[in-house]
Coordinates of C-alpha atoms and ligand atoms in Angstrom, one line a residue:
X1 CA -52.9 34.6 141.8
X2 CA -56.6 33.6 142.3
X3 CA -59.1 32.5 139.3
X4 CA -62.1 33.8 141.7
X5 CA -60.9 37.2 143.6
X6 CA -64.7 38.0 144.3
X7 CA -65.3 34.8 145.8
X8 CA -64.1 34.5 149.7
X9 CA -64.4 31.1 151.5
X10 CA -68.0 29.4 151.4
X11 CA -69.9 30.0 155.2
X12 CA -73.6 28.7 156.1
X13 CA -75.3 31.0 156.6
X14 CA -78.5 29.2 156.7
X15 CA -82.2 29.6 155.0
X16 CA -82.6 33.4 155.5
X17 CA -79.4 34.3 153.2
X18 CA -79.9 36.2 150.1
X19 CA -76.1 35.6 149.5
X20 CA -75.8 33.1 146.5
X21 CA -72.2 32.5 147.9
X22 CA -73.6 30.6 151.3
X23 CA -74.9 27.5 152.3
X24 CA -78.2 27.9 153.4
X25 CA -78.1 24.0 154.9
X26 CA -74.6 22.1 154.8
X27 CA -73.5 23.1 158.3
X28 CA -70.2 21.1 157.7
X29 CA -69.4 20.9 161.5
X30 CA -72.8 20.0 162.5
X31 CA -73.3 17.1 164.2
X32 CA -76.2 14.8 162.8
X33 CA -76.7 11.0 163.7
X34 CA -73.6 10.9 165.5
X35 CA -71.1 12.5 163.2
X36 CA -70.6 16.0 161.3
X37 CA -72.3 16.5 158.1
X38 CA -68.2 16.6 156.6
X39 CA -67.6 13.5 158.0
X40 CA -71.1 12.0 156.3
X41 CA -71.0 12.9 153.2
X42 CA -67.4 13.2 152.0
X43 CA -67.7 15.5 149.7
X44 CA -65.5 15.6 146.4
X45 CA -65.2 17.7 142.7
X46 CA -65.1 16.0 139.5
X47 CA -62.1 17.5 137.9
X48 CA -63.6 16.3 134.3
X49 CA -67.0 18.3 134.6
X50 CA -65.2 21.5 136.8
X51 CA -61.9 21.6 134.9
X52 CA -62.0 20.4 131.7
X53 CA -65.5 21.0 130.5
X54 CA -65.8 23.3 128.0
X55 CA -69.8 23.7 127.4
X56 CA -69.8 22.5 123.6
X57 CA -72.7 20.1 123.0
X58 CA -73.0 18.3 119.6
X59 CA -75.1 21.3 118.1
X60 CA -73.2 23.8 119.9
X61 CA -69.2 25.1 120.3
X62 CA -67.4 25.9 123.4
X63 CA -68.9 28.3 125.2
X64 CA -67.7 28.0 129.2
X65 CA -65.9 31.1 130.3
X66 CA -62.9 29.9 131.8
X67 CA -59.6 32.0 132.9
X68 CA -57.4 29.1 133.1
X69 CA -56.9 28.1 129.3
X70 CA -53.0 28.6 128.7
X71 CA -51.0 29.3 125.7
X72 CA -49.9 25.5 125.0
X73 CA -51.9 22.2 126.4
X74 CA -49.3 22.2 129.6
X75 CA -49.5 25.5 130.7
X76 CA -53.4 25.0 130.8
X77 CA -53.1 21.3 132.9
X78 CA -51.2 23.7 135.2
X79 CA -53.3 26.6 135.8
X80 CA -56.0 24.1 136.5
X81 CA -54.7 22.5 139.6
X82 CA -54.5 25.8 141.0
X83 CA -57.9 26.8 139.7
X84 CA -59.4 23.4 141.2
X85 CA -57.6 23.8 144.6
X86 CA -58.9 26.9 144.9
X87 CA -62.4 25.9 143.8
X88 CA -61.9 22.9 146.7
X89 CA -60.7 24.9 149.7
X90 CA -63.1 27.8 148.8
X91 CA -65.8 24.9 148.8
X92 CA -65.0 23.4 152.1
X93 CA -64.6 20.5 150.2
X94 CA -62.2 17.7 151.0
X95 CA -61.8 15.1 148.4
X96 CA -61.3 15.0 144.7
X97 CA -61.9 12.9 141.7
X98 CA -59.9 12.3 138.3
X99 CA -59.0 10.4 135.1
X100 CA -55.6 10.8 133.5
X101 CA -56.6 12.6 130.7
X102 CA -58.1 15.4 132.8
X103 CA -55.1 16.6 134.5
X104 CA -52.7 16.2 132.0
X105 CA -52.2 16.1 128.3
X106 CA -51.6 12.6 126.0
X107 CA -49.0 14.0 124.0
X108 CA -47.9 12.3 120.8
X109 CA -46.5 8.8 122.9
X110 CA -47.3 7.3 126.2
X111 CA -43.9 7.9 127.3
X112 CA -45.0 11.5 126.4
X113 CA -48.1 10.9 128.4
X114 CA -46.7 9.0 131.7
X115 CA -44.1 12.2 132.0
X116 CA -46.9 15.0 131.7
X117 CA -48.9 12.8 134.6
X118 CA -45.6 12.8 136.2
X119 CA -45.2 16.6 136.2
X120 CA -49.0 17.5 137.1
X121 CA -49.0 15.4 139.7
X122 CA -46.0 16.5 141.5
X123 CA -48.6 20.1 141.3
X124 CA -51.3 18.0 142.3
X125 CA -49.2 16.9 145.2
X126 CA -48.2 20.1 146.5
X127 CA -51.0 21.3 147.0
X128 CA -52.5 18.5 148.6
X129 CA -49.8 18.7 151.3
X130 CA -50.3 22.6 151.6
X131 CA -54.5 21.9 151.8
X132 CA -55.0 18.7 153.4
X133 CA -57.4 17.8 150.8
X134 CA -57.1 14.1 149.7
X135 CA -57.3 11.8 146.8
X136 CA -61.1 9.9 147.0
X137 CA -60.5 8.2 143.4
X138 CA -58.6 8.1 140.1
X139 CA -59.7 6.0 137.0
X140 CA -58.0 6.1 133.8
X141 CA -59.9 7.0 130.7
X142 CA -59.8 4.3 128.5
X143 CA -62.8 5.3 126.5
X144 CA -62.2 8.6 124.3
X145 CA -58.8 8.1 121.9
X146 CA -60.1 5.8 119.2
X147 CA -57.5 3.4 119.9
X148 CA -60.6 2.1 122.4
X149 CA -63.0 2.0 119.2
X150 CA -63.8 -1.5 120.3
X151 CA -63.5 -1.3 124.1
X152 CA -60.4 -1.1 126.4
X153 CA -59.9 -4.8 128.4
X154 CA -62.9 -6.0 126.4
X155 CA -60.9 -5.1 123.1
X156 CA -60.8 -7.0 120.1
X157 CA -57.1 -6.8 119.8
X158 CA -54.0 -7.5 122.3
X159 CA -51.9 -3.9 121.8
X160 CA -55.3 -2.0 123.1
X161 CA -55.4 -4.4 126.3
X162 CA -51.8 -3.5 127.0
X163 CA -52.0 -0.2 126.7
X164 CA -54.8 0.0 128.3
X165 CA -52.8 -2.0 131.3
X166 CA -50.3 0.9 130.9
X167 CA -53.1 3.4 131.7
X168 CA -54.0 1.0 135.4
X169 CA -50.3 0.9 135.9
X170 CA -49.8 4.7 136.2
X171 CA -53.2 5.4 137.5
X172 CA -52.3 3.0 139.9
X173 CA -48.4 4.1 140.4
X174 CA -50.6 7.9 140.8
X175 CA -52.8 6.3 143.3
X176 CA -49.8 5.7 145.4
X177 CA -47.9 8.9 145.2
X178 CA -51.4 10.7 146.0
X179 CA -52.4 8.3 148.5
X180 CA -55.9 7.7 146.9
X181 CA -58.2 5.7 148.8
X182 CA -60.2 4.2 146.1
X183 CA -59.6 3.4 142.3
X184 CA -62.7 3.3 139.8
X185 CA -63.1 1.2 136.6
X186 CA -66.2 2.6 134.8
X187 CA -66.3 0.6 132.0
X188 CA -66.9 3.5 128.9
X189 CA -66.3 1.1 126.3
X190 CA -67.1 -2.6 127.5
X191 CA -69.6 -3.9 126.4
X192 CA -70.7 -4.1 122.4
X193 CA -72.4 -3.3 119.2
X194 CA -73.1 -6.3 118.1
X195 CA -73.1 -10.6 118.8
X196 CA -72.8 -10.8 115.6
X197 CA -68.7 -10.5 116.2
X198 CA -68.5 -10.4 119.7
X199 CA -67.7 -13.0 121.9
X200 CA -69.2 -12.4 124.8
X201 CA -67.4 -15.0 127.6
X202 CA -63.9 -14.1 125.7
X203 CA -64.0 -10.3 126.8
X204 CA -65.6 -10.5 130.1
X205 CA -62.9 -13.0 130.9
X206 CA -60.3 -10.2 130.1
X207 CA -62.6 -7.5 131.8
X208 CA -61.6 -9.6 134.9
X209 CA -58.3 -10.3 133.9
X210 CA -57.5 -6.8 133.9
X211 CA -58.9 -6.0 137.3
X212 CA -56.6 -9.0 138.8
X213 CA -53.9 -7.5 137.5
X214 CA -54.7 -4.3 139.1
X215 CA -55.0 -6.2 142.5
X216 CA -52.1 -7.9 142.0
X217 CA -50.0 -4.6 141.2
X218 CA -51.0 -2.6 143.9
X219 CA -50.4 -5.5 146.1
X220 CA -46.9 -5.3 144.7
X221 CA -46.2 -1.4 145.5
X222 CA -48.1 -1.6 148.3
X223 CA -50.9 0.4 147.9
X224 CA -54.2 -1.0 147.9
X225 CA -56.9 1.4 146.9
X226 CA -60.7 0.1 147.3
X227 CA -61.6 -1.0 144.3
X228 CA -64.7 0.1 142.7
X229 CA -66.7 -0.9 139.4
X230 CA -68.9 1.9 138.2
X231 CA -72.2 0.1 136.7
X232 CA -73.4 2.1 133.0
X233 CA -76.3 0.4 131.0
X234 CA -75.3 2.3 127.9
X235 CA -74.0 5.7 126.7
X236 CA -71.4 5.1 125.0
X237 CA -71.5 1.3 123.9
X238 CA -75.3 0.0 123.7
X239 CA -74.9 -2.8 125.8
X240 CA -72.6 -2.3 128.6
X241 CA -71.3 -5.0 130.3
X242 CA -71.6 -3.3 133.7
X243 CA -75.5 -3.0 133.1
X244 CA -76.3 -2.1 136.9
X245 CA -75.6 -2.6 140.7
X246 CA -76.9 -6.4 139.8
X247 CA -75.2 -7.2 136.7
X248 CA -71.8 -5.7 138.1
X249 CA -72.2 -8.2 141.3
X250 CA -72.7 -11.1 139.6
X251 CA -69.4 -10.0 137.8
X252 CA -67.6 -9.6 141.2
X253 CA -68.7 -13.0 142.0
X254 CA -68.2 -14.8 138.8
X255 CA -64.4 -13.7 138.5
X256 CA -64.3 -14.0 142.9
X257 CA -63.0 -10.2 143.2
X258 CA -65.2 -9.9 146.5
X259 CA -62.6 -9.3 148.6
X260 CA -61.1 -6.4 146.7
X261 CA -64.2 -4.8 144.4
X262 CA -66.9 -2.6 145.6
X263 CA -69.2 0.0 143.3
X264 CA -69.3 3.1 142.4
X265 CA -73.2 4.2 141.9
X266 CA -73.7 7.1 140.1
X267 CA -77.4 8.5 140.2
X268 CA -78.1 9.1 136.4
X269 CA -76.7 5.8 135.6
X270 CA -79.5 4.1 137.7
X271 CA -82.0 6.2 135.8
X272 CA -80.7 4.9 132.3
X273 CA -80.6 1.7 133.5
X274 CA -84.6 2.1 134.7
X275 CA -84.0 2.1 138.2
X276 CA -84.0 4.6 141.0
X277 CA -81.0 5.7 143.0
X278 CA -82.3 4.1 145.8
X279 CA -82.1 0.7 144.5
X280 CA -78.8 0.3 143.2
X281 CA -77.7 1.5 146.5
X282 CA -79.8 -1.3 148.1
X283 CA -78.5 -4.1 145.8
X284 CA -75.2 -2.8 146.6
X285 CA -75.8 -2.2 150.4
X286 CA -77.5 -6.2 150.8
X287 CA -74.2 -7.3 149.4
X288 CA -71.7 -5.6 151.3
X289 CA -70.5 -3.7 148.2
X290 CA -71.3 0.0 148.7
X291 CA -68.1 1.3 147.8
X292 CA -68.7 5.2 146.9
X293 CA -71.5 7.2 144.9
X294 CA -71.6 9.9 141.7
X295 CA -74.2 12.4 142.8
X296 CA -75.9 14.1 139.8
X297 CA -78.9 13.6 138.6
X298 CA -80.9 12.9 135.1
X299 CA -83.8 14.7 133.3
X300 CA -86.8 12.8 133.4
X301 CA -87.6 14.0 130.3
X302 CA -84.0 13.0 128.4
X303 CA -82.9 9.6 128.1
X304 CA -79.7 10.6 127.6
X305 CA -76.7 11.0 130.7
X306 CA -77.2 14.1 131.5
X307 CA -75.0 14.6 134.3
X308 CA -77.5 17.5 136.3
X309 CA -76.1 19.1 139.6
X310 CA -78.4 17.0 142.3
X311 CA -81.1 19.5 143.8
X312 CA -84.0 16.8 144.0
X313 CA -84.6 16.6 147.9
X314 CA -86.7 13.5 147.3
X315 CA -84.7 11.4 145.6
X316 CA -81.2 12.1 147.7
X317 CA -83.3 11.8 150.8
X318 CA -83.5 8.4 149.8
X319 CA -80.0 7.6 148.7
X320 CA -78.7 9.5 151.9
X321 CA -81.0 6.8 153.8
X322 CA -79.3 3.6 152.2
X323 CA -75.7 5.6 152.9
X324 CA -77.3 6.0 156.7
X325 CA -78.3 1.9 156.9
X326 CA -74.5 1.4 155.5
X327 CA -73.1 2.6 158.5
X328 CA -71.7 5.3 155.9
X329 CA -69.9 5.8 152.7
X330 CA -66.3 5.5 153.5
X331 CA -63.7 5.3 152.3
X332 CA -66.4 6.5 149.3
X333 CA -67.5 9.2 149.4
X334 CA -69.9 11.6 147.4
X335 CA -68.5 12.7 144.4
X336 CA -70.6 15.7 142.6
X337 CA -70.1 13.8 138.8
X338 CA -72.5 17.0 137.8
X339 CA -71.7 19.4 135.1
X340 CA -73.3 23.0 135.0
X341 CA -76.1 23.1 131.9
X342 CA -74.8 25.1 129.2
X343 CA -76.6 28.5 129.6
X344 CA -74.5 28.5 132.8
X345 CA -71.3 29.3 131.1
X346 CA -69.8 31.9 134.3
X347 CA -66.8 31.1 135.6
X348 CA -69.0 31.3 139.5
X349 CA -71.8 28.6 137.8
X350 CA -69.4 26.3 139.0
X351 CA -69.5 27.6 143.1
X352 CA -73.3 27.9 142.6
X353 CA -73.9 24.8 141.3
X354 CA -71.6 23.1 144.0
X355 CA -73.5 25.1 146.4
X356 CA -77.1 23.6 145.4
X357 CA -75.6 19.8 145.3
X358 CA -73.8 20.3 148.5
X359 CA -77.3 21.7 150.2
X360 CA -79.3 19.6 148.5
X361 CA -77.0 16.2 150.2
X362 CA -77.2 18.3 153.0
X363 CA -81.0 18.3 153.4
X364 CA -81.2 15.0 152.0
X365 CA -79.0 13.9 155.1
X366 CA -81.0 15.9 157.9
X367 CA -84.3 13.8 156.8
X368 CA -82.7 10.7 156.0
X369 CA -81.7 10.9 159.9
X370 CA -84.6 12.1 160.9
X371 CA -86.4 9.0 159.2
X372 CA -84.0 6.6 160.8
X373 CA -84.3 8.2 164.2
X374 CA -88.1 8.1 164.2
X375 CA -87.6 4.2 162.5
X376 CA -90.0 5.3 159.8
X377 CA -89.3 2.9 157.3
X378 CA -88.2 0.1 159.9
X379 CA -92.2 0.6 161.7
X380 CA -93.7 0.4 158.6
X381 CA -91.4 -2.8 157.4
X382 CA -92.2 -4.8 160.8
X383 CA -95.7 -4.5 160.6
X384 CA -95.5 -5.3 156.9
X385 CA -93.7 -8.5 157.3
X386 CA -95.5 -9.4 160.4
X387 CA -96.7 -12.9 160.3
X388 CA -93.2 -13.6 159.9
X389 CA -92.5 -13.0 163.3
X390 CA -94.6 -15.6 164.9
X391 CA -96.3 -19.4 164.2
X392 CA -96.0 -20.3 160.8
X393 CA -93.9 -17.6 159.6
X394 CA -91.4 -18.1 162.1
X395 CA -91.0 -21.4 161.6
X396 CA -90.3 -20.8 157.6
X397 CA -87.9 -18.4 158.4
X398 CA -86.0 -20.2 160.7
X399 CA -86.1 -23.4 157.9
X400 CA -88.3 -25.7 160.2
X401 CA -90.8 -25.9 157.2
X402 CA -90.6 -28.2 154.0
X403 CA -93.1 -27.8 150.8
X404 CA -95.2 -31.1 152.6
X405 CA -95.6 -29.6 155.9
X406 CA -96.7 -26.0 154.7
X407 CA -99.2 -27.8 151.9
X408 CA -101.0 -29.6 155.0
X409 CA -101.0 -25.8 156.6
X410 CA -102.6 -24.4 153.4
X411 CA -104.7 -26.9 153.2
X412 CA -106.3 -26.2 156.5
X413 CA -106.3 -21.9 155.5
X414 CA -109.8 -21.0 154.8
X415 CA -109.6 -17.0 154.1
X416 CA -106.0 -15.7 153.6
X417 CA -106.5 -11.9 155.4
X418 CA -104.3 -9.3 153.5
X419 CA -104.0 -5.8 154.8
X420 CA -103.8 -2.7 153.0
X421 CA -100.4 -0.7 152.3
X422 CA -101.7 2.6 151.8
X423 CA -99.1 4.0 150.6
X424 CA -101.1 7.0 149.7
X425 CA -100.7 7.6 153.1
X426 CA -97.1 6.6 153.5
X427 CA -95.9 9.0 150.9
X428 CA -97.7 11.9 152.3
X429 CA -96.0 11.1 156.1
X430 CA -92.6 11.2 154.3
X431 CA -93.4 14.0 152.6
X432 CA -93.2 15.8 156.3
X433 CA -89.6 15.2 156.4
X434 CA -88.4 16.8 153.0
X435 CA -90.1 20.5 154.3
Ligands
XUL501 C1 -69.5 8.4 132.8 C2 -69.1 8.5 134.1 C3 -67.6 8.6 134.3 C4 -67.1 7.9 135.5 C5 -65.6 7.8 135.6 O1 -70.9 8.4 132.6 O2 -69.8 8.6 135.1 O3 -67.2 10.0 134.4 O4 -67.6 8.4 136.7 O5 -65.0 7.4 134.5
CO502 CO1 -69.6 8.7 137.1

């Protein structure tokens, strides 16, 4: 039975296509900077936005044609893991991405809950082993039943922390069975209303006393995932305790989870937070904690998570770059966290809309190379930083300098001789790469 009979198996076909069903620039077994664009960019589906998204908005009902809706809540979990795999290997893509509650239904108990997983995943499993498509990440969703009113670890009250220890458990005990290679915490509901009630130190310290136990579980079975803490400034608490790429370091080095705890950037979440792609995936990059990204993007217009399919060259140029200085994404990868806008309620929105993410990384990649191979950025950052290669600079670089010696220097500087950046300039040369 297939959910998309008119759909055959996604080809490039390159830019001269008029078939919407082609990719007119991921070549997946083209070889760029030293590796197939597959192998680069890891691609993976968002079963929340693809499966389980129904197009209602807060003024608006359902309104997502979708064949897979079943006559009771089980029936439907099932469908969709048929629906999604065929969505995946039609795709080309290789990876996926989950929360509990996606796959599988909560049912009236956990018990209830932990047996649905069970089931699903044995689905989930099969079809793994009959694809060869793989597990990038699970997270549990510890943010939507109300029991998680007042935040999950971060809670105000000990039953909600262990059941939401419950949720790691399985996720984690999931993990194993579907060999995942990473695990995410994003952090819906940590962080607070108010100081007025909240203590501050108290739930951060049980944040990070939830994430040891996680280490210290899948030590136990066996498994041990890549851990990875998705930053949020706000949407849905108003101040998130995982604010950024920053923030969420300084946590990872407060509570010494180095060894084990990477992040998860996701695109629009560097918007909200008032910074560009590009940077979180620096701050990250500097620190050795690049883990995996979300690829979507945000309105400009909104201030609100809007979740769009990524089809700005610019920007994803740029965050392809810092994934190019990494040495890579994996075992991340790039997870399309993008949900088709409402007035694209077809059943094939969700190929097309894969389709323009999956080009747009593409491109993004091809210049990003391009860039590095023509050391674009590293030309223009040498002869920025120049006088640090020689006399003075070199010797304050290489700590030969104390504040005495370099006041008798400036005290013998008569004009200090800046040079222009023109960046004018710079942004039209990069400008030649996106074409
Ligand atoms: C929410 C968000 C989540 C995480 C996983 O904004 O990005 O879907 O990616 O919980
Ligand atoms: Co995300």
């Amino acid at each position: 039975m297939s959910y998309f009979p008119q759909i055959e198996k996604i080809q490039y076909e390159g830019t001269t296509t008029t078939n919407p069903f082609a990719f007119r620039h991921f070549n997946p077994e083209e070889v760029v900077a030293g590796q197939t664009m597959k192998e680069h960019l890891r691609f993976a589906v968002a079963y929340w936005h693809t499966m389980t998204q129904d197009g209602s908005d807060p003024f608006g009902s359902p309104v997502n044609q979708r064949t897979w809706l079943g006559a009771t809540e089980m029936e439907t979990a099932k469908n969709r893991v048929a629906a999604f795999f065929e969505i995946l290997e039609k795709l080309g893509v290789e990876y996926f991405c989950f929360h509990d509650v996606d796959i599988a239904p909560e049912g009236d108990s956990l018990e209830e809950f932990y047996a649905n997983l069970d089931e699903i995943t044995d689905l989930i499993k099969e079809q793994m082993e009959r694809t060869g498509i793989k597990l990038l990440w699970n997270t549990a969703n510890m943010f939507s039943h109300p029991r998680y009113v007042n935040g999950a670890a971060s809670t105000n009250h000990a039953d909600v922390f262990a059941y939401a220890a419950a949720q790691v458990k399985k996720g984690l005990d999931i993990s194993k069975k579907l060999n995942g290679q990473n695990y995410v915490f994003w952090g819906g509901r940590e962080g607070y209303e108010t100081l007025l009630n909240t203590d501050m130190a108290f739930e951060q310290d049980n944040i990070a006393r939830l994430f040891k136990m996680a280490i210290a579980y899948s030590e136990k079975i066996g498994h041990t995932p890549q851990f990875l803490i998705e930053p949020k400034p706000m949407e849905p608490s108003k101040h998130q305790y995982d604010f950024d790429a920053a923030t969420a370091l300084q946590f990872i080095q407060k509570y010494g989870l180095q060894e084990k705890f990477k992040l998860n950037l996701e695109a629009n979440h560097a918007t909200l937070a008032g910074h560009t792609f590009e940077n979180e995936i620096e701050v990250a990059r500097i620190n050795n904690a690049l883990g995996s990204l979300d690829a979507n993007q945000g309105d400009v217009l909104l201030g609100w998570d809007t979740d769009e399919f990524p089809t700005n060259v610019y920007d994803v140029t740029l965050a392809m770059y810092g994934v190019l200085e990494n040495g890579g994404i994996a075992p991340g990868g790039i997870n399309f966290d993008s949900k088709v806008r409402r007035s694209s309620f077809a059943m094939e929105d969700l190929f097309l809309a894969h389709i323009a993410g999956m080009d747009t990384f593409a491109r993004g990649m091809k210049a990003a190379a391009k860039l590095k191979e023509d050391r674009f950025f590293d030309t223009l950052k040498e002869k920025r930083y120049a006088t640090f290669q020689e006399g003075i600079g070199e010797s304050i670089v290489n700590d030969k300098e104390d504040l005495e010696s370099l006041a008798d220097y400036a005290l013998k500087l008569k004009d200090i001789e800046l040079e222009s950046s023109h960046i004018e300039y710079v942004k039209s040369c990069l400008n030649d790469y996106l074409v």
